[in-house]
XYZ file of C-alpha atoms in Angstrom:
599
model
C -134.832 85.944 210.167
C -138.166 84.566 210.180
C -141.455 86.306 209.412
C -143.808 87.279 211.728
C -147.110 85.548 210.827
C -150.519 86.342 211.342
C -152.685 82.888 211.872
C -156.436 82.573 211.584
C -158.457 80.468 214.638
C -161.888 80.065 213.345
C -164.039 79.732 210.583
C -163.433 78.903 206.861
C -159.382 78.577 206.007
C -159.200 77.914 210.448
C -155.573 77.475 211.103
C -154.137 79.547 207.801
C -151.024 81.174 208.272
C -149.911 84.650 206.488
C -146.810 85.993 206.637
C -146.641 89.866 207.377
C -144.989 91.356 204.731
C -144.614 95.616 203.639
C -148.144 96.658 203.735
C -149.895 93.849 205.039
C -153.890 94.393 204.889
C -157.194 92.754 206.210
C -160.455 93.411 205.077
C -163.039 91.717 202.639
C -161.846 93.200 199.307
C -160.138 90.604 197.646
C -156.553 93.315 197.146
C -156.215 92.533 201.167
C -153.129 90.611 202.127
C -155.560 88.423 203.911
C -158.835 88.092 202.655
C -161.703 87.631 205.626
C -165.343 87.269 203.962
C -167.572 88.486 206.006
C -170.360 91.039 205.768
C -168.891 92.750 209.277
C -166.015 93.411 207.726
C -164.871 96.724 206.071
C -162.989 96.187 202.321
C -159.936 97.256 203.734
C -160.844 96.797 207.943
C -157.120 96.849 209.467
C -153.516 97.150 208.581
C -150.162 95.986 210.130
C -146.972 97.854 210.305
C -143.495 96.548 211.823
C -141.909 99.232 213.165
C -138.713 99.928 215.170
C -140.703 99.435 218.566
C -142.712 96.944 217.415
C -145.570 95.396 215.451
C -148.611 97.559 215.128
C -152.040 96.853 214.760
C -153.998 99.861 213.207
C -157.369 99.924 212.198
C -158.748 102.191 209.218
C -161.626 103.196 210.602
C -163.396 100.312 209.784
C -167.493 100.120 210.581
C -167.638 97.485 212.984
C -164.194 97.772 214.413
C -160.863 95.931 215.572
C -160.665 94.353 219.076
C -157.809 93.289 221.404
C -158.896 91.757 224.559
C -162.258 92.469 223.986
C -161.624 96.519 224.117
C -161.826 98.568 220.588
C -158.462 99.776 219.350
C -157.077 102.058 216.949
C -153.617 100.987 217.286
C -152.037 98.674 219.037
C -148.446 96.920 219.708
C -148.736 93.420 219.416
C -147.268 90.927 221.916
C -146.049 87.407 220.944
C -149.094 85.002 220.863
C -152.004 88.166 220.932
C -155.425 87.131 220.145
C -157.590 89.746 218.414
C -160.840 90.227 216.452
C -162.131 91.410 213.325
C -165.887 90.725 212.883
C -166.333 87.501 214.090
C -162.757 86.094 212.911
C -160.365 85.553 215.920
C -156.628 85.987 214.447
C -153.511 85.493 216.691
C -149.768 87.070 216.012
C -147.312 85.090 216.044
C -143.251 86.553 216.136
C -140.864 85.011 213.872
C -137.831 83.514 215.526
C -134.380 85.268 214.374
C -130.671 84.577 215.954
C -131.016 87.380 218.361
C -134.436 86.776 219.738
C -136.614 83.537 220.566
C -140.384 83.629 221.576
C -140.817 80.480 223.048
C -140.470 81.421 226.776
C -142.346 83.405 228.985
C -141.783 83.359 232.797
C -143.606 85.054 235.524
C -142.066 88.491 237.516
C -141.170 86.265 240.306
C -139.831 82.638 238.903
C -136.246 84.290 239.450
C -135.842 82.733 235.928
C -133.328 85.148 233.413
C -133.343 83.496 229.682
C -130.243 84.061 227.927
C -129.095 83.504 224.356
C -126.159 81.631 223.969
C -124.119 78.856 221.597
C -123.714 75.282 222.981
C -120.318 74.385 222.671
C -119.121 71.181 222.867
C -122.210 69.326 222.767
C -123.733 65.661 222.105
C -127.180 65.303 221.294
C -130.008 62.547 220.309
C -133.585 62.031 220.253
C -134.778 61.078 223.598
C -136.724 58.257 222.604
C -133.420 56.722 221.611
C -131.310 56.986 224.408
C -134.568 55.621 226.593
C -133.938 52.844 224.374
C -130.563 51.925 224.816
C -130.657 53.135 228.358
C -130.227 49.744 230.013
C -128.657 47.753 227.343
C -125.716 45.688 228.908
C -122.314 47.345 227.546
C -120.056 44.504 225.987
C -117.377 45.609 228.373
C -116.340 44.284 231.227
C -118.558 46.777 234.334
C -116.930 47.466 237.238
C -118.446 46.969 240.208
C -118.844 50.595 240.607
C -120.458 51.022 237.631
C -123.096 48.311 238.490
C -123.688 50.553 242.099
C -124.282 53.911 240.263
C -126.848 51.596 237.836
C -128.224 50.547 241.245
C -128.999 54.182 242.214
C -130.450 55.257 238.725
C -132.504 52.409 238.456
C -134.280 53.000 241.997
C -134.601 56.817 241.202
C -136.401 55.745 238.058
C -138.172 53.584 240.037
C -139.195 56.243 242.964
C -140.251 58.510 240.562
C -142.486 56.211 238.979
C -144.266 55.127 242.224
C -144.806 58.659 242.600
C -147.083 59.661 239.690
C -149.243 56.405 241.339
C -149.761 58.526 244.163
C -149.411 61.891 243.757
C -151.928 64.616 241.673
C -149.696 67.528 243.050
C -147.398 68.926 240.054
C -145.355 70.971 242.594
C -144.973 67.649 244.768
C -143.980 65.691 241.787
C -141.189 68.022 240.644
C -139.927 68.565 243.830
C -139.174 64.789 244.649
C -137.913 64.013 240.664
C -135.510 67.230 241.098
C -135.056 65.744 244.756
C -134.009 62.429 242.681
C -131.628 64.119 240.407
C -129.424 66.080 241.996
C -128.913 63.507 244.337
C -126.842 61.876 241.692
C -125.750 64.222 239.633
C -123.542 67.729 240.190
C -126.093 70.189 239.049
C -126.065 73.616 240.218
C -129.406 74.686 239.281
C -132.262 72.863 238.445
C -135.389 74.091 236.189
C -138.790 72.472 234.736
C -141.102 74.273 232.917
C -143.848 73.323 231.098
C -146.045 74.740 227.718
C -148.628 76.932 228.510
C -151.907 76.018 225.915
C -152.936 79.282 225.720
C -149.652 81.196 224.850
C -148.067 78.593 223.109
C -144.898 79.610 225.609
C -142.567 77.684 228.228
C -143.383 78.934 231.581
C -141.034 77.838 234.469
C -142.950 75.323 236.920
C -140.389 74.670 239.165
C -136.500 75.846 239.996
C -133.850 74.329 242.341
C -130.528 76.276 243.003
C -128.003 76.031 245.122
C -127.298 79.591 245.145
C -129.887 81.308 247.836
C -131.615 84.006 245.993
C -129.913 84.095 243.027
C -131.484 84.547 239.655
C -131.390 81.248 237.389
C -129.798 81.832 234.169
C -130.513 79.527 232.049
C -129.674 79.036 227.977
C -132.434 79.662 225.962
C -130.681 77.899 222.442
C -130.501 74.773 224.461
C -133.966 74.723 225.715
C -135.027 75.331 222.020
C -133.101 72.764 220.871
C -134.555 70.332 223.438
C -138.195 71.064 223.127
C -138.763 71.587 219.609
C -136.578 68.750 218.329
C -137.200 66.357 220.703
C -133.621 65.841 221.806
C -131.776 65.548 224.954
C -128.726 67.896 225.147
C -125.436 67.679 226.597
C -123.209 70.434 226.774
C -120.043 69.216 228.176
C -117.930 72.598 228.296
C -119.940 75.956 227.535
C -117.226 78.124 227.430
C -114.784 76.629 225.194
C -116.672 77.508 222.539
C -115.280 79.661 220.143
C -118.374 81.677 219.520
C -118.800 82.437 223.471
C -116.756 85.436 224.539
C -115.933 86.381 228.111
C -118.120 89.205 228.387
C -121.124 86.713 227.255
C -119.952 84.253 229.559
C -120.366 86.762 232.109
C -124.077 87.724 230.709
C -124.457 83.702 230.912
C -123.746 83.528 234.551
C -121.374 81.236 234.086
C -122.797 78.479 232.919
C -120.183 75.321 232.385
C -122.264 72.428 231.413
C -125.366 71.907 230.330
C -128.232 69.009 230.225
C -131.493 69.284 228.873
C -134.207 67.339 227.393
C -138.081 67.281 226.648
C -140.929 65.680 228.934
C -142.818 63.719 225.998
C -146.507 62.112 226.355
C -147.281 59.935 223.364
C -145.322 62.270 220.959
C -146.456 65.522 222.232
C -143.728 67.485 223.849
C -145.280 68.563 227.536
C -142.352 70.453 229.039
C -138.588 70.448 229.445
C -135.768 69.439 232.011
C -133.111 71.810 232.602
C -130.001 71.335 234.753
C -126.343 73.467 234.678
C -123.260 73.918 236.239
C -121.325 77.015 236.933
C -118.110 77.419 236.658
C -117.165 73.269 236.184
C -116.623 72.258 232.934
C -117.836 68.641 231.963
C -119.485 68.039 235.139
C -122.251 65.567 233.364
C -121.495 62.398 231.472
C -123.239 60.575 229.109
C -125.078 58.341 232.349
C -125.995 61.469 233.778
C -128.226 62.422 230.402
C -129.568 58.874 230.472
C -130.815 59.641 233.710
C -132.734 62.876 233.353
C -134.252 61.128 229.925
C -135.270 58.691 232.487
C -137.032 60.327 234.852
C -138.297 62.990 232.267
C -140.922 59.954 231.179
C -142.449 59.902 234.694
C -142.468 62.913 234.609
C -144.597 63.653 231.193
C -146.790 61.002 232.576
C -147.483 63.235 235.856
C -148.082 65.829 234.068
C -150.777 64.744 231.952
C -152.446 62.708 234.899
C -152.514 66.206 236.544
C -153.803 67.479 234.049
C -156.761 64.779 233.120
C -157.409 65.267 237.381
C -157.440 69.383 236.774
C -159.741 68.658 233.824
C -162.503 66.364 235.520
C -162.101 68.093 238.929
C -163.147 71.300 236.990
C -166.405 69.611 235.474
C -167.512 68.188 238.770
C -167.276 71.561 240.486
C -169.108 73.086 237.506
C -171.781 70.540 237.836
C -172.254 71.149 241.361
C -172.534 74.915 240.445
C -175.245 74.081 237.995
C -176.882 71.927 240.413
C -176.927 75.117 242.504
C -178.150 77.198 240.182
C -181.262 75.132 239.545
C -182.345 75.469 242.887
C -181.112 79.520 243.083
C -183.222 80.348 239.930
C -186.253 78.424 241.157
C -186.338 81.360 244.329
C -185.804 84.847 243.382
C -186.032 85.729 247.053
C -183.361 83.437 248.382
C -181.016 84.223 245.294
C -177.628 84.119 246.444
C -178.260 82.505 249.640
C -175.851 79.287 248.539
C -173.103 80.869 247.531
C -173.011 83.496 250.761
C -173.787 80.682 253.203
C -170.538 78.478 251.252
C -168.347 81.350 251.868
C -169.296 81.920 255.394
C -168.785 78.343 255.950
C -165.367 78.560 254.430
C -164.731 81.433 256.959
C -165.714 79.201 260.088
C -163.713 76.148 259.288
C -160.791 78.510 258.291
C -160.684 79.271 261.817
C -161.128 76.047 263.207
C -158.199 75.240 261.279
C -159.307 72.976 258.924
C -156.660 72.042 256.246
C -156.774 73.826 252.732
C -157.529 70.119 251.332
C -160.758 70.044 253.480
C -161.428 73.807 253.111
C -161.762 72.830 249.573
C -164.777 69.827 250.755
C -166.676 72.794 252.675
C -166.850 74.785 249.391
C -168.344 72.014 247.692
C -170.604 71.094 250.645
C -171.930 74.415 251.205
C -172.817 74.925 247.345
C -175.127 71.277 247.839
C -175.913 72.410 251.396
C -179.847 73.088 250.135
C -179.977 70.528 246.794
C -182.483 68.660 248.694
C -185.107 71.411 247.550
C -185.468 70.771 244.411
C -187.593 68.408 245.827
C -190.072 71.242 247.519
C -193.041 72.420 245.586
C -192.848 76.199 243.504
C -195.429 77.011 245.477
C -193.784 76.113 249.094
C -190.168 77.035 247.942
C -191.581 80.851 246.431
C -194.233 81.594 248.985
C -194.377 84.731 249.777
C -196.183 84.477 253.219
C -195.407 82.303 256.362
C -195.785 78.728 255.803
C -198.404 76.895 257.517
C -197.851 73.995 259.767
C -198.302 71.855 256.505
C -195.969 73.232 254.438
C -193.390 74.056 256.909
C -193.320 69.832 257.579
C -192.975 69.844 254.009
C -189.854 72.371 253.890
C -188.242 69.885 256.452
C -188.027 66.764 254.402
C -185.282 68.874 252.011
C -181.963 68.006 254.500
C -182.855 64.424 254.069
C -184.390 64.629 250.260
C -180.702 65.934 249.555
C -178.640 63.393 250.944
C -181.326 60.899 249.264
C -179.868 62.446 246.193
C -175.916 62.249 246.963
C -175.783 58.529 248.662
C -175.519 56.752 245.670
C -172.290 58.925 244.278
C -169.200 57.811 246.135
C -167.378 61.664 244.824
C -170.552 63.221 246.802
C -170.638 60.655 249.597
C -168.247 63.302 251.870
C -170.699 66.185 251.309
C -173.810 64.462 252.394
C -173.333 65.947 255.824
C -173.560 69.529 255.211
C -176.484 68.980 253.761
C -178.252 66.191 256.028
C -177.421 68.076 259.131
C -177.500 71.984 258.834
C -180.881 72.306 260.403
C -179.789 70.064 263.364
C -179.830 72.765 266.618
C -177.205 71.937 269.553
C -179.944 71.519 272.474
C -181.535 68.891 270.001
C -184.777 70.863 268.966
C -183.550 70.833 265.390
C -184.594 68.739 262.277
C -184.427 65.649 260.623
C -183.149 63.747 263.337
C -183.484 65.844 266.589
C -179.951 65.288 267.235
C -177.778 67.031 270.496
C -174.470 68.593 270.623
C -171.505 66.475 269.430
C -173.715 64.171 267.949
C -174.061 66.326 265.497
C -171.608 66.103 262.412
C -169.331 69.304 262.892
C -169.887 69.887 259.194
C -173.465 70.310 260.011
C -173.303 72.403 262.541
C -170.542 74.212 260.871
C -172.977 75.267 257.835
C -176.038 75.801 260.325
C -174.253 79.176 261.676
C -174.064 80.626 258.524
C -176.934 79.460 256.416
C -179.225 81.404 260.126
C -176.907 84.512 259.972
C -177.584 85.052 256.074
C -181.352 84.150 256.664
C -181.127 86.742 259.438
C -179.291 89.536 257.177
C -180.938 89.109 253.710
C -184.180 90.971 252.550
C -187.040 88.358 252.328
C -190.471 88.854 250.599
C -192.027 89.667 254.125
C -189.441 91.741 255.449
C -186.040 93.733 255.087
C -182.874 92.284 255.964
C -180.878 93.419 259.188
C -177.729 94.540 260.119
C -174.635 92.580 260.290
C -174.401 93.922 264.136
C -178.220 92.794 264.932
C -177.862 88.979 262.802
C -173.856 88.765 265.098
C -176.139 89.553 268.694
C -178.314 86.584 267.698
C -176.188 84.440 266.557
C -174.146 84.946 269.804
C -177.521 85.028 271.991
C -177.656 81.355 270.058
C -174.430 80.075 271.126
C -174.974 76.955 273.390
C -178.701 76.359 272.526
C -179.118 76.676 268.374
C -175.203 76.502 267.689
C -171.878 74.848 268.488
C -170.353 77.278 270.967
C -166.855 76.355 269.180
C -168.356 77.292 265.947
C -170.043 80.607 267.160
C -167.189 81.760 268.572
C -164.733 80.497 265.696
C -167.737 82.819 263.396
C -167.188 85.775 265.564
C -163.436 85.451 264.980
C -163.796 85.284 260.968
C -166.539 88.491 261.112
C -163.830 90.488 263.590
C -161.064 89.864 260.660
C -163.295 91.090 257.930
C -163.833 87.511 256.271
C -167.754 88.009 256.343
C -169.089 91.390 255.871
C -167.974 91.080 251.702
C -169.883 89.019 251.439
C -173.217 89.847 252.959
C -175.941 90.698 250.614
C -176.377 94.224 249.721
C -178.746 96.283 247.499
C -178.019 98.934 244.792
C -179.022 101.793 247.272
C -175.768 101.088 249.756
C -173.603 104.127 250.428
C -170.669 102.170 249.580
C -167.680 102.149 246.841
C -168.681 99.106 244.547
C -171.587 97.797 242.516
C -173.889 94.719 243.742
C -173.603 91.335 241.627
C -177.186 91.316 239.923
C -176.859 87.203 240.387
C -176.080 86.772 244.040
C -176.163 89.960 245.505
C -173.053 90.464 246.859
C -170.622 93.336 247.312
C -168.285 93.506 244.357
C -165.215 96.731 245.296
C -164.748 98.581 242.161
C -161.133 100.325 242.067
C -161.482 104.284 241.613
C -160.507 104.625 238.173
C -163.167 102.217 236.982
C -164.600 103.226 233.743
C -168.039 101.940 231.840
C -168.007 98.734 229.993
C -165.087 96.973 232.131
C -165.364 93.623 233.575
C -164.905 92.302 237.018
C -165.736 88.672 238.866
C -168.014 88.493 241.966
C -166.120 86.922 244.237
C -169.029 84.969 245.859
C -170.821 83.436 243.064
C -167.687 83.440 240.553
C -169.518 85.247 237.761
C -168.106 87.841 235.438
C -170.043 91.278 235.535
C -169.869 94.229 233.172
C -170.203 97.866 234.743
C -173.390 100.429 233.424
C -173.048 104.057 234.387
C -176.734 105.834 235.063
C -177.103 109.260 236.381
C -173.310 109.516 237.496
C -173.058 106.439 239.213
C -172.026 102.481 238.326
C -174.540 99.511 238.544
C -173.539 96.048 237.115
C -174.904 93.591 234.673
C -174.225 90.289 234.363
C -171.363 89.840 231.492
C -172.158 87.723 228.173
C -170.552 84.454 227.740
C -168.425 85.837 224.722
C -167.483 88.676 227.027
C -166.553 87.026 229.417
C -164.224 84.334 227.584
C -162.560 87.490 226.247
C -161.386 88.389 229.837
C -160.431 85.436 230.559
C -158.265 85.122 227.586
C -156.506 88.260 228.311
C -153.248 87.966 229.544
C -151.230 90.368 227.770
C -150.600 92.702 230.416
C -152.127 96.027 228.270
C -153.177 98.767 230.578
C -155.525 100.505 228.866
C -154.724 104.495 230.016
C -153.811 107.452 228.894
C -149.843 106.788 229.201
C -150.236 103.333 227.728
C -149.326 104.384 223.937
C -152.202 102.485 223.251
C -155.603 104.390 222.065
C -158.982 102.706 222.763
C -162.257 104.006 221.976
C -163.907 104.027 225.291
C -166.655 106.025 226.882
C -165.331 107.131 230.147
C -167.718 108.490 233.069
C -167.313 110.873 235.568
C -167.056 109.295 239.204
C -167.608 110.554 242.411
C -165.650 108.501 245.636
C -168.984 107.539 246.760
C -171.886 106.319 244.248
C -174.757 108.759 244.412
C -177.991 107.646 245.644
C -180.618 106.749 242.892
């Protein structure tokens, strides 16, 4: 059986390894098992037991502490893959591997996905790349003609699949049509993908196919091993005429007759695996049959990683627009918040005009640049505290256009320019830059004009307090016809009946209500009742992580630190951190009323 390891991520000796053997020590004194030099770190900070339930983390009372998931521990079960901290060293357990257990897969409550251990039988196996290779190479025997049709069919499924990673950035879509491909020509029963997750270092299942309706999915966990970490395609022709396979593990099996499996590989890095079965038919899959899944695993790899270059840039362009937003939020404290609540309210109005998800995403990103345009706008116009005069108000109204000034040259930002150029544009044509009348007016304009007036209306301002969400609903509606699209008044009145605007709303520390405000944007954050001091939650308006304060018997958020927010983020080891959890933390709790007091 193999060793569990400890393995160090950062800092000097990054990516050391240390086997966990009988009393296995951290600290700074050089008699530790593993030696961490650092002057935030005890002589002997930590220690780690295996035990009959587990491996244990304990720390001896060491100065500065241990930390799983950002929470301070005095013991702790480990899980496969657990990232914790001891002084500024991040260190991550790692199980060994043993005949009986194997900690390479993880799937999710709901993937209907059961791994089982189990011998291959009667099995042929080679490296992938090889059989790609010799894939289409002419046989020197004589090919009947129905062998030359079935080379037909697995040449144009190859084919198909490759036209569509051209065309597709949807990994669900991708699988679906490549298992689609499959099992059109082969007998498989079930059908599985799944693919390595970077931050466990596990399989998770992707995507299953069965032909069995709402059945679990058994599948064999020593093939899938074999598969992804050698790099070979297996064949199992007959499962259960192995000596080693008994009935009763048969049973536990599910079945399972034949077997084909074999890795989804992107310039030598193993991405994923393709898993198919049979149940209860013995040598159902032939030799072609594994040529073809190693054929379409290659589009498949390439998919992947173009969906995953698309996740990666589509993920810096929405944080640049976010930063973009930002410059303009922390130029106003008064209008702080105002982007973000006017994007979701925007969201809420298209969402029940029945825009499509795909352009529900575009009204997002439109709302967040609805306002770039003033960064062009003086300090002293933009933070005024007083009513603008005539002068400066003309001034205020060059920002619509100043904004789409900015986005015309970017083809990615081309689609957004609207929301921005044409939120100030009123239905009866009284509205600015272009004085433009009822459809005339883009409907992502007018869309974004309903709630960028009913935030104005309901948010505090330098010169006065913000209403009610009943008084800013009456005008909006006393609006509808002159100022706003009727269609998008009434499709707002809709969205605030369902609940889908009142979260978001900006509220104030003084609010008789169960939840803390977001000291960036001001919105409502609900806090659940057994909330305790120090833990983390995300706005869900401007998308930051903020860390609960308790003061006088009540809860008030700050805005969480980078490092503690990474920490959360990282976290995904399901520990509950309560008294029944077997786990004890070192946490200050506070005493809670339902309702926050008053200040």
């Amino acid at each position: 059986m193999a060793k569990h390891r400890i393995k160090q991520l950062n800092g000097d000796g990054a990516n050391q390894e240390f086997d966990i053997t009988d009393g296995f020590t951290m600290g700074r004194s050089q008699q530790n098992s593993m030696v961490l030099n650092s002057p935030l770190i005890s002589r002997t900070h930590a220690r780690i037991e295996v035990t009959d339930g587990g491996v244990v983390l304990k720390d001896l009372d060491s100065g500065n502490g241990t930390f799983v998931d950002g929470r301070r521990i005095v013991e702790v079960k480990l899980e496969n893959g657990q990232v914790f901290m001891i002084g500024n060293f991040e260190l991550r357990f790692e199980e060994g591997s043993s005949d009986d257990e194997f900690a390479l897969y993880t799937t999710s409550s709901d993937s209907g996905i059961k791994l089982k251990k189990g011998v291959e039988g009667d099995v042929k196996a080679a490296p992938a790349k090889e059989i790609m290779q010799t894939m289409f190479t002419p046989s020197s025997n004589t090919v009947s003609a129905e062998r030359v049709k079935d080379l037909q069919l697995r040449l144009q499924a190859v084919y198909e699949a490759n036209e569509i990673i051209s065309t597709e950035h949807d990994l669900h879509k991708v699988f679906e049509r490549i298992v689609e491909q499959i099992v059109r020509l082969v007998p498989a029963s079930n059908a599985v993908i799944m693919l390595l997750d970077s931050e466990s270092g596990k399989l998770r299942s992707k995507y299953e196919y069965s032909t069995s309706e709402n059945a679990d999915i058994q599948v064999s966990s020593t093939v899938i091993k074999r598969s992804f970490i050698d790099g070979e395609a297996v064949l199992v022709y007959d499962a259960s005429a192995d000596s080693r396979f008994g009935e009763a593990q048969s049973i536990v099996m599910g079945n399972i007759a034949s077997v084909m499996c074999c890795p989804m590989t992107f310039n030598q890095q193993h991405l994923g695996i393709l898993y198919l079965d049979t149940r209860g038919t013995a040598n159902a899959f032939k030799e072609s049959d594994m040529e073809l899944l190693v054929g379409l695993a290659g589009p498949a790899a390439v998919a992947i990683k173009n969906a995953q270059y698309h996740d990666e840039l589509e993920s810096d362009f929405q944080t640049t627009l976010r930063l973009l937003s930002n410059a303009i939020e922390m130029r106003d404290h008064y209008t702080l918040g105002h982007t973000f609540r006017v994007t979701k309210y925007s969201v809420a109005i298209a969402r029940e005009l029945g825009w499509s998800e795909e352009r529900l995403i575009e009204v997002e990103m439109g709302g967040v640049l609805h306002d770039v345009g003033k960064i062009a706008i003086p300090d002293a116009i933009l933070g005024k505290a007083d009513k603008l005069t005539d002068e400066e108000y003309a001034m205020m109204k060059i920002h619509p256009q100043r904004g789409a000034d900015m986005m015309k040259d970017c083809k990615k930002l081309e689609p957004l320019i609207p929301y921005c150029l044409y939120h100030h544009e009123q239905f009866d044509g009284s509205g600015y830059p272009h004085g433009l009348v009822g459809d005339l007016i883009p409907i992502e304009g007018r869309v974004v004009a309903v709630g960028d007036t009913f935030d104005a209306i309901t948010s505090n301002r330098p010169y006065r307090d913000g209403r009610s969400a009943e008084v800013g609903l009456d005008i909006i509606l006393k609006c509808k016809g002159t100022q706003f699209d009727p269609e998008c008044v009434d499709a707002f009145v809709r969205a605030f009946k369902k609940g889908r605007i009142e979260p978001f709303m900006q509220r104030t520390q003084d609010d008789d209500c169960e939840g803390v405000v977001c000291p960036f944007c001001s919105a409502f954050i609900v806090i659940p009742l057994d909330s305790a001091e120090d833990d983390l939650h995300k706005c869900n308006v401007c998308y930051r992580m903020v860390k609960l304060q308790a003061q006088h018997d009540m809860f008030f958020a700050v805005l969480a630190t980078a490092a503690e927010s990474e920490l959360d983020r990282s976290s995904d080891s399901g520990i509950a951190v309560k008294d029944d959890s077997g786990i004890s933390v070192r946490r200050k709790k506070v005493e809670k009323t339902k309702k926050p007091k008053k200040k």
